Short mmCIF file of C-alpha atoms and ligand atoms in Angstrom, two decimals:
data_model
loop_
_atom_site.label_atom_id
_atom_site.label_comp_id
_atom_site.label_asym_id
_atom_site.label_seq_id
_atom_site.Cartn_x
_atom_site.Cartn_y
_atom_site.Cartn_z
CA MET A 1 -78.50 -9.98 -60.63
CA GLU A 2 -78.54 -6.29 -61.56
CA ARG A 3 -80.01 -4.41 -58.67
CA ILE A 4 -79.99 -5.21 -54.94
CA ALA A 5 -81.37 -3.50 -51.84
CA VAL A 6 -80.17 -3.65 -48.24
CA LEU A 7 -82.08 -3.03 -45.02
CA THR A 8 -81.41 -3.17 -41.23
CA SER A 9 -84.13 -4.43 -39.10
CA GLY A 10 -85.03 -5.14 -35.38
CA GLY A 11 -82.65 -3.92 -32.60
CA ASP A 12 -79.62 -2.08 -33.90
CA ALA A 13 -76.30 -3.81 -33.44
CA PRO A 14 -72.68 -2.43 -33.73
CA GLY A 15 -71.21 -3.69 -37.02
CA MET A 16 -74.35 -3.25 -38.97
CA ASN A 17 -72.94 -0.21 -40.72
CA ALA A 18 -69.75 -2.10 -41.58
CA ALA A 19 -71.82 -4.80 -43.21
CA VAL A 20 -74.03 -2.38 -45.19
CA ARG A 21 -70.79 -0.78 -46.41
CA ALA A 22 -69.48 -4.08 -47.38
CA VAL A 23 -72.69 -5.02 -49.26
CA VAL A 24 -72.70 -1.83 -51.23
CA ARG A 25 -69.16 -1.96 -52.13
CA ALA A 26 -68.97 -5.72 -52.91
CA ALA A 27 -72.01 -5.07 -55.20
CA ASP A 28 -70.31 -2.11 -56.85
CA ALA A 29 -67.21 -4.21 -57.49
CA ALA A 30 -69.41 -6.66 -59.33
CA GLY A 31 -71.30 -4.09 -61.35
CA ILE A 32 -74.51 -4.35 -59.36
CA VAL A 33 -76.51 -1.27 -58.44
CA SER A 34 -77.49 -0.93 -54.71
CA TYR A 35 -80.40 0.67 -52.95
CA GLY A 36 -80.50 1.39 -49.28
CA VAL A 37 -83.93 1.04 -47.45
CA ARG A 38 -84.62 3.50 -44.76
CA ASN A 39 -86.11 2.25 -41.42
CA GLY A 40 -86.19 -1.50 -42.15
CA TYR A 41 -89.42 -3.20 -43.25
CA ALA A 42 -91.56 -0.17 -42.36
CA GLY A 43 -89.56 1.83 -44.87
CA LEU A 44 -89.84 -0.95 -47.45
CA ILE A 45 -93.62 -0.93 -47.16
CA GLU A 46 -93.55 2.84 -47.76
CA GLY A 47 -91.07 2.49 -50.76
CA ARG A 48 -88.27 4.34 -49.04
CA LEU A 49 -85.50 3.07 -51.30
CA GLU A 50 -82.60 5.28 -52.14
CA PRO A 51 -79.72 4.53 -54.50
CA MET A 52 -76.33 4.02 -52.77
CA ASP A 53 -72.96 4.02 -54.51
CA ALA A 54 -69.61 3.25 -52.98
CA ARG A 55 -69.25 6.90 -51.82
CA ALA A 56 -72.65 6.86 -50.04
CA VAL A 57 -71.18 4.41 -47.48
CA SER A 58 -68.10 6.34 -46.76
CA GLY A 59 -67.36 7.11 -43.10
CA ILE A 60 -69.79 4.79 -41.46
CA LEU A 61 -67.59 1.67 -40.90
CA HIS A 62 -66.72 2.83 -37.33
CA LEU A 63 -70.17 4.00 -36.31
CA GLY A 64 -72.39 2.12 -33.96
CA GLY A 65 -76.27 1.83 -34.58
CA THR A 66 -77.42 1.77 -38.09
CA THR A 67 -77.35 4.82 -40.37
CA LEU A 68 -80.06 3.34 -42.59
CA GLY A 69 -82.31 3.30 -39.48
CA THR A 70 -84.43 0.52 -38.24
CA ALA A 71 -87.93 -0.11 -36.98
CA ARG A 72 -90.19 -2.88 -35.73
CA SER A 73 -93.06 -3.18 -38.27
CA PRO A 74 -96.24 -4.90 -37.14
CA ARG A 75 -97.67 -4.40 -40.78
CA PHE A 76 -94.83 -6.43 -42.23
CA ARG A 77 -96.10 -9.44 -40.25
CA THR A 78 -99.22 -9.43 -42.50
CA THR A 79 -99.30 -10.89 -45.98
CA GLU A 80 -100.76 -7.62 -47.21
CA GLY A 81 -97.83 -5.62 -45.69
CA ARG A 82 -95.36 -7.97 -47.30
CA ALA A 83 -97.16 -7.71 -50.72
CA GLU A 84 -96.77 -3.98 -50.46
CA ALA A 85 -93.05 -4.29 -49.79
CA LEU A 86 -92.59 -6.76 -52.77
CA LYS A 87 -94.45 -4.27 -54.94
CA HIS A 88 -91.92 -1.49 -54.15
CA LEU A 89 -88.93 -3.90 -54.86
CA ASP A 90 -90.53 -4.77 -58.06
CA LEU A 91 -91.06 -1.12 -59.05
CA ALA A 92 -87.48 -0.43 -58.40
CA GLY A 93 -86.36 -3.48 -60.54
CA VAL A 94 -84.54 -4.90 -57.47
CA ASP A 95 -84.03 -8.76 -57.69
CA GLY A 96 -82.03 -9.34 -54.57
CA LEU A 97 -82.53 -8.14 -51.03
CA VAL A 98 -80.07 -8.33 -47.96
CA VAL A 99 -81.61 -8.15 -44.58
CA LEU A 100 -79.59 -7.55 -41.42
CA GLY A 101 -81.11 -8.49 -38.21
CA GLY A 102 -82.10 -11.16 -35.66
CA ASP A 103 -84.80 -13.79 -35.31
CA GLY A 104 -87.84 -11.69 -35.85
CA SER A 105 -86.29 -9.99 -38.96
CA PHE A 106 -85.39 -13.35 -40.46
CA ARG A 107 -88.92 -14.71 -39.91
CA GLY A 108 -90.05 -11.79 -42.06
CA ALA A 109 -87.27 -12.33 -44.58
CA ASP A 110 -88.11 -15.94 -44.88
CA ALA A 111 -91.81 -15.13 -45.65
CA LEU A 112 -90.65 -12.56 -48.25
CA SER A 113 -88.50 -14.97 -50.03
CA ARG A 114 -91.33 -17.50 -50.18
CA GLU A 115 -94.07 -15.11 -51.25
CA GLY A 116 -92.15 -13.04 -53.88
CA SER A 117 -89.62 -13.63 -56.68
CA VAL A 118 -86.93 -11.58 -55.05
CA THR A 119 -83.84 -13.43 -53.76
CA VAL A 120 -83.43 -12.80 -50.04
CA VAL A 121 -80.19 -13.25 -48.06
CA GLY A 122 -79.83 -12.56 -44.40
CA ILE A 123 -76.91 -11.37 -42.26
CA PRO A 124 -77.01 -12.15 -38.53
CA GLY A 125 -77.06 -8.85 -36.67
CA THR A 126 -78.12 -8.92 -33.02
CA ILE A 127 -76.22 -8.36 -29.74
CA ASP A 128 -77.99 -11.49 -28.41
CA ASN A 129 -75.99 -14.05 -30.32
CA ASP A 130 -78.81 -16.45 -30.45
CA LEU A 131 -79.03 -17.42 -34.15
CA SER A 132 -77.98 -20.89 -35.44
CA GLY A 133 -75.53 -21.00 -38.35
CA THR A 134 -72.95 -18.61 -37.06
CA ASP A 135 -70.45 -18.78 -34.12
CA PHE A 136 -71.12 -15.03 -33.39
CA THR A 137 -73.69 -12.47 -34.59
CA LEU A 138 -72.77 -8.84 -35.47
CA GLY A 139 -72.79 -6.73 -32.48
CA PHE A 140 -72.20 -9.52 -29.84
CA ASP A 141 -68.49 -8.84 -29.38
CA THR A 142 -68.98 -5.11 -28.98
CA ALA A 143 -71.85 -5.47 -26.60
CA VAL A 144 -69.80 -7.82 -24.38
CA ASN A 145 -66.86 -5.53 -24.31
CA THR A 146 -69.07 -2.65 -23.43
CA ALA A 147 -70.61 -4.59 -20.56
CA LEU A 148 -67.11 -5.70 -19.47
CA GLU A 149 -65.79 -2.14 -19.28
CA LEU A 150 -68.81 -1.23 -16.96
CA ILE A 151 -68.53 -4.46 -14.94
CA ASP A 152 -64.78 -3.72 -14.42
CA ARG A 153 -65.78 -0.32 -12.94
CA ILE A 154 -68.39 -1.88 -10.77
CA ARG A 155 -65.74 -4.37 -9.58
CA ASP A 156 -63.60 -1.64 -8.34
CA THR A 157 -66.40 -0.41 -6.06
CA ALA A 158 -67.40 -4.01 -5.13
CA ALA A 159 -63.83 -4.84 -4.10
CA SER A 160 -63.26 -1.54 -2.31
CA HIS A 161 -66.34 -1.98 -0.09
CA GLY A 162 -66.39 -5.86 0.04
CA ARG A 163 -69.87 -5.87 -1.50
CA LEU A 164 -72.15 -8.15 -3.34
CA PHE A 165 -73.36 -6.66 -6.67
CA PHE A 166 -76.12 -7.83 -8.98
CA VAL A 167 -75.57 -6.62 -12.51
CA GLU A 168 -78.28 -7.04 -15.15
CA VAL A 169 -77.30 -7.33 -18.79
CA MET A 170 -79.59 -7.57 -21.83
CA GLY A 171 -80.93 -10.86 -23.18
CA ARG A 172 -84.74 -11.29 -22.99
CA ARG A 173 -84.47 -14.96 -24.01
CA SER A 174 -80.82 -15.60 -24.44
CA GLY A 175 -77.94 -15.78 -21.88
CA TRP A 176 -74.94 -15.27 -24.18
CA LEU A 177 -74.32 -11.76 -23.04
CA ALA A 178 -74.58 -12.67 -19.39
CA LEU A 179 -72.41 -15.73 -19.68
CA TYR A 180 -69.57 -14.11 -21.72
CA SER A 181 -69.69 -11.03 -19.46
CA ALA A 182 -69.50 -13.08 -16.26
CA LEU A 183 -66.69 -15.37 -17.62
CA ALA A 184 -64.61 -12.44 -18.84
CA GLY A 185 -65.48 -10.23 -15.96
CA GLY A 186 -64.72 -12.42 -13.06
CA GLY A 187 -68.28 -12.90 -12.09
CA THR A 188 -69.36 -15.41 -9.37
CA GLU A 189 -72.43 -16.46 -11.12
CA ALA A 190 -74.14 -16.02 -14.57
CA LEU A 191 -77.95 -16.45 -14.53
CA VAL A 192 -79.20 -17.15 -17.97
CA PRO A 193 -82.81 -17.80 -19.31
CA GLU A 194 -81.78 -21.15 -20.75
CA ARG A 195 -81.10 -22.64 -17.27
CA PRO A 196 -83.63 -22.52 -14.36
CA THR A 197 -82.23 -20.49 -11.40
CA ASP A 198 -82.52 -21.89 -7.88
CA ILE A 199 -82.45 -18.96 -5.41
CA ASP A 200 -81.49 -21.18 -2.51
CA VAL A 201 -78.39 -22.61 -4.39
CA LEU A 202 -77.50 -19.12 -5.54
CA ARG A 203 -77.68 -17.89 -1.89
CA VAL A 204 -75.36 -20.68 -0.71
CA ARG A 205 -72.89 -19.84 -3.62
CA VAL A 206 -72.81 -16.17 -2.76
CA GLN A 207 -72.10 -17.04 1.00
CA ARG A 208 -69.44 -19.55 -0.01
CA SER A 209 -67.72 -16.93 -2.22
CA PHE A 210 -67.25 -14.57 0.76
CA ALA A 211 -66.46 -17.55 3.03
CA LEU A 212 -63.63 -18.45 0.66
CA GLY A 213 -62.10 -15.09 1.43
CA LYS A 214 -63.17 -13.20 -1.72
CA ARG A 215 -63.50 -9.41 -1.19
CA PHE A 216 -66.47 -9.10 -3.46
CA CYS A 217 -69.03 -11.02 -5.39
CA LEU A 218 -70.51 -10.28 -8.82
CA VAL A 219 -73.74 -11.98 -10.00
CA ILE A 220 -74.48 -11.30 -13.64
CA VAL A 221 -78.13 -11.61 -14.46
CA ALA A 222 -79.68 -11.76 -17.97
CA GLU A 223 -82.78 -9.57 -18.09
CA GLY A 224 -84.87 -12.54 -19.11
CA ASP A 225 -83.83 -14.89 -16.46
CA ASP A 226 -86.61 -17.17 -15.08
CA ALA A 227 -86.05 -15.94 -11.48
CA GLY A 228 -86.66 -12.31 -12.63
CA GLY A 229 -84.33 -9.27 -13.30
CA ALA A 230 -81.47 -8.31 -11.13
CA TYR A 231 -83.65 -6.26 -8.67
CA GLU A 232 -85.93 -9.26 -8.07
CA VAL A 233 -83.19 -11.77 -7.85
CA ALA A 234 -81.18 -9.71 -5.39
CA ALA A 235 -84.24 -9.11 -3.21
CA ARG A 236 -84.88 -12.81 -3.07
CA VAL A 237 -81.33 -13.88 -2.45
CA CYS A 238 -80.70 -11.31 0.30
CA GLU A 239 -84.23 -11.55 1.97
CA GLY A 240 -83.72 -11.86 5.80
CA THR A 241 -80.05 -11.43 5.70
CA ALA A 242 -78.02 -8.34 6.57
CA VAL A 243 -75.82 -8.48 3.36
CA ASP A 244 -74.83 -5.20 1.98
CA TYR A 245 -75.74 -5.39 -1.73
CA ARG A 246 -76.20 -3.14 -4.73
CA VAL A 247 -77.98 -3.57 -8.11
CA THR A 248 -77.01 -2.14 -11.46
CA THR A 249 -78.94 -2.57 -14.63
CA LEU A 250 -76.79 -1.78 -17.72
CA GLY A 251 -79.66 -1.56 -20.13
CA HIS A 252 -79.46 0.03 -23.50
CA VAL A 253 -75.79 1.28 -23.17
CA GLN A 254 -74.86 -2.16 -24.34
CA ARG A 255 -76.48 -1.77 -27.73
CA GLY A 256 -74.78 1.24 -29.17
CA GLY A 257 -71.10 2.29 -29.57
CA SER A 258 -68.31 1.92 -32.09
CA PRO A 259 -67.95 -1.66 -33.24
CA THR A 260 -64.86 -3.60 -32.17
CA MET A 261 -62.39 -5.03 -34.66
CA ARG A 262 -64.14 -8.33 -34.61
CA ASP A 263 -67.53 -6.85 -35.51
CA ARG A 264 -66.05 -4.68 -38.22
CA VAL A 265 -64.18 -7.66 -39.81
CA LEU A 266 -67.34 -9.94 -39.42
CA GLY A 267 -69.39 -7.15 -41.11
CA ALA A 268 -66.96 -6.97 -44.05
CA VAL A 269 -66.90 -10.79 -44.45
CA LEU A 270 -70.61 -11.29 -44.17
CA GLY A 271 -71.57 -8.31 -46.37
CA ASP A 272 -69.32 -9.58 -49.13
CA ALA A 273 -70.62 -13.08 -48.57
CA ALA A 274 -74.20 -11.95 -48.86
CA VAL A 275 -73.52 -10.42 -52.22
CA THR A 276 -71.85 -13.69 -53.43
CA ALA A 277 -74.85 -15.64 -52.13
CA LEU A 278 -77.24 -13.38 -54.05
CA ARG A 279 -75.22 -13.72 -57.27
CA ASP A 280 -75.34 -17.54 -56.75
CA GLY A 281 -79.10 -17.30 -56.56
CA ALA A 282 -79.05 -18.69 -52.96
CA ASP A 283 -82.56 -17.68 -51.88
CA GLY A 284 -83.81 -17.80 -48.32
CA VAL A 285 -80.40 -18.30 -46.64
CA MET A 286 -78.44 -16.50 -43.92
CA VAL A 287 -74.65 -16.15 -44.32
CA GLY A 288 -72.65 -16.80 -41.25
CA GLN A 289 -69.22 -17.83 -39.99
CA LEU A 290 -68.60 -21.07 -38.25
CA ARG A 291 -64.98 -21.86 -37.20
CA GLY A 292 -63.60 -19.41 -39.71
CA ASP A 293 -65.61 -20.64 -42.60
CA VAL A 294 -68.38 -18.68 -44.36
CA VAL A 295 -71.46 -20.88 -44.43
CA ARG A 296 -75.06 -20.59 -45.60
CA THR A 297 -77.89 -21.76 -43.42
CA PRO A 298 -81.68 -21.70 -44.38
CA LEU A 299 -83.26 -18.64 -42.75
CA GLU A 300 -85.84 -20.86 -41.17
CA THR A 301 -83.14 -22.88 -39.44
CA ALA A 302 -81.35 -19.72 -38.31
CA TRP A 303 -84.42 -18.28 -36.65
CA SER A 304 -86.19 -21.28 -35.42
CA ARG A 305 -83.29 -23.30 -33.90
CA PHE A 306 -82.53 -21.10 -31.07
CA ASP A 307 -78.82 -21.12 -30.21
CA ARG A 308 -78.60 -21.70 -26.45
CA THR A 309 -75.79 -20.68 -24.32
CA PRO A 310 -73.14 -23.50 -24.32
CA GLU A 311 -73.37 -25.96 -21.32
CA ASP A 312 -69.55 -26.38 -21.29
CA LEU A 313 -68.93 -22.73 -20.73
CA LEU A 314 -71.68 -22.61 -18.04
CA SER A 315 -69.94 -25.36 -16.19
CA LEU A 316 -66.60 -23.76 -16.72
CA MET A 317 -68.09 -20.67 -15.12
CA ASP A 318 -69.10 -22.76 -12.16
CA ARG A 319 -65.63 -24.28 -11.83
CA LEU A 320 -63.75 -21.02 -12.00
CA SER A 321 -65.92 -18.95 -9.70
CA ARG A 322 -64.27 -20.01 -6.48
O1 F6P B 401 -81.15 -6.35 -29.45
C1 F6P B 401 -81.66 -7.46 -28.72
C2 F6P B 401 -82.17 -6.94 -27.45
O2 F6P B 401 -81.22 -6.22 -26.85
C3 F6P B 401 -82.61 -7.92 -26.42
O3 F6P B 401 -81.64 -8.41 -25.52
C4 F6P B 401 -83.64 -6.93 -25.53
O4 F6P B 401 -84.44 -7.69 -24.74
C5 F6P B 401 -84.26 -6.21 -26.56
O5 F6P B 401 -83.32 -6.06 -27.64
C6 F6P B 401 -84.76 -4.94 -26.28
O6 F6P B 401 -85.05 -4.18 -27.43
P1 F6P B 401 -85.85 -2.86 -27.55
O7 F6P B 401 -85.83 -2.11 -26.23
O8 F6P B 401 -85.45 -2.12 -28.73
O9 F6P B 401 -87.44 -3.35 -27.70
#
């Protein structure tokens, strides 16, 4: 392995820069030349590869977002688009590619590894934490902590007024953010896409919460919950009642921001592990961390075996919210 390229794809996630830095510096330490690809797969199709040395990644460790840029590229989903991308890697003499992203990005990385001769390794980078083969994805810890800081503020107001709040967090198909935010933020309920929501049961739980003498009630709703977003859920739960409720949607504030210690360290570990995997010729795998160990999982497994929110934590949530 003499030359590698690294790109970030899909939704940005805090810790991506830490991982890019680690990839470039681990490669540098092994005498491998690195290229950074601007704007993900879209940039790869356009041949936007730039040489990066150890100094080129100085001062990015603590930054949120991705300094390489990212994009969603419909063209890359076609065989022709991927052939164009492979052509540019070939022209630059790149024999290894590191892709940071989530399930959609890994689907593309998987196809690229099958269709070309380049060795492809993935690093899990998404605030959704929904990939198999790693306990946590890059960005999840920061996103939960951001949501928590905001939920703590909402709790101040909820407790002061004795109110019911519905707070919507991100997660189009995954409830990890909702569950962890609720568990760590003292929520009464976490509504997640993986578990059907029964509005009547939820209404009873909310009423019971106030009947138990609680001053406030927080319901954390994943944006992709089957009962709808926070506004819809709130309207249905409170329909025909005189309950004084408010709704807050956190939205994209959860995606940005300086990565936490955990996301910086995970970025360092997985960036280095990706370079080791490339040097070992491990093609079409994602590097992740399970119970402290670095592991390699086929990209196809990582993106296709959706990692559901754990049932044990959902029932713990139910037991503690009383
Ligand atoms: O990064 C993952 C995620 O935050 C999902 O939870 C969310 O549904 C989606 O990205 C929204 O992304 P965008 O607004 O960039 O399309």
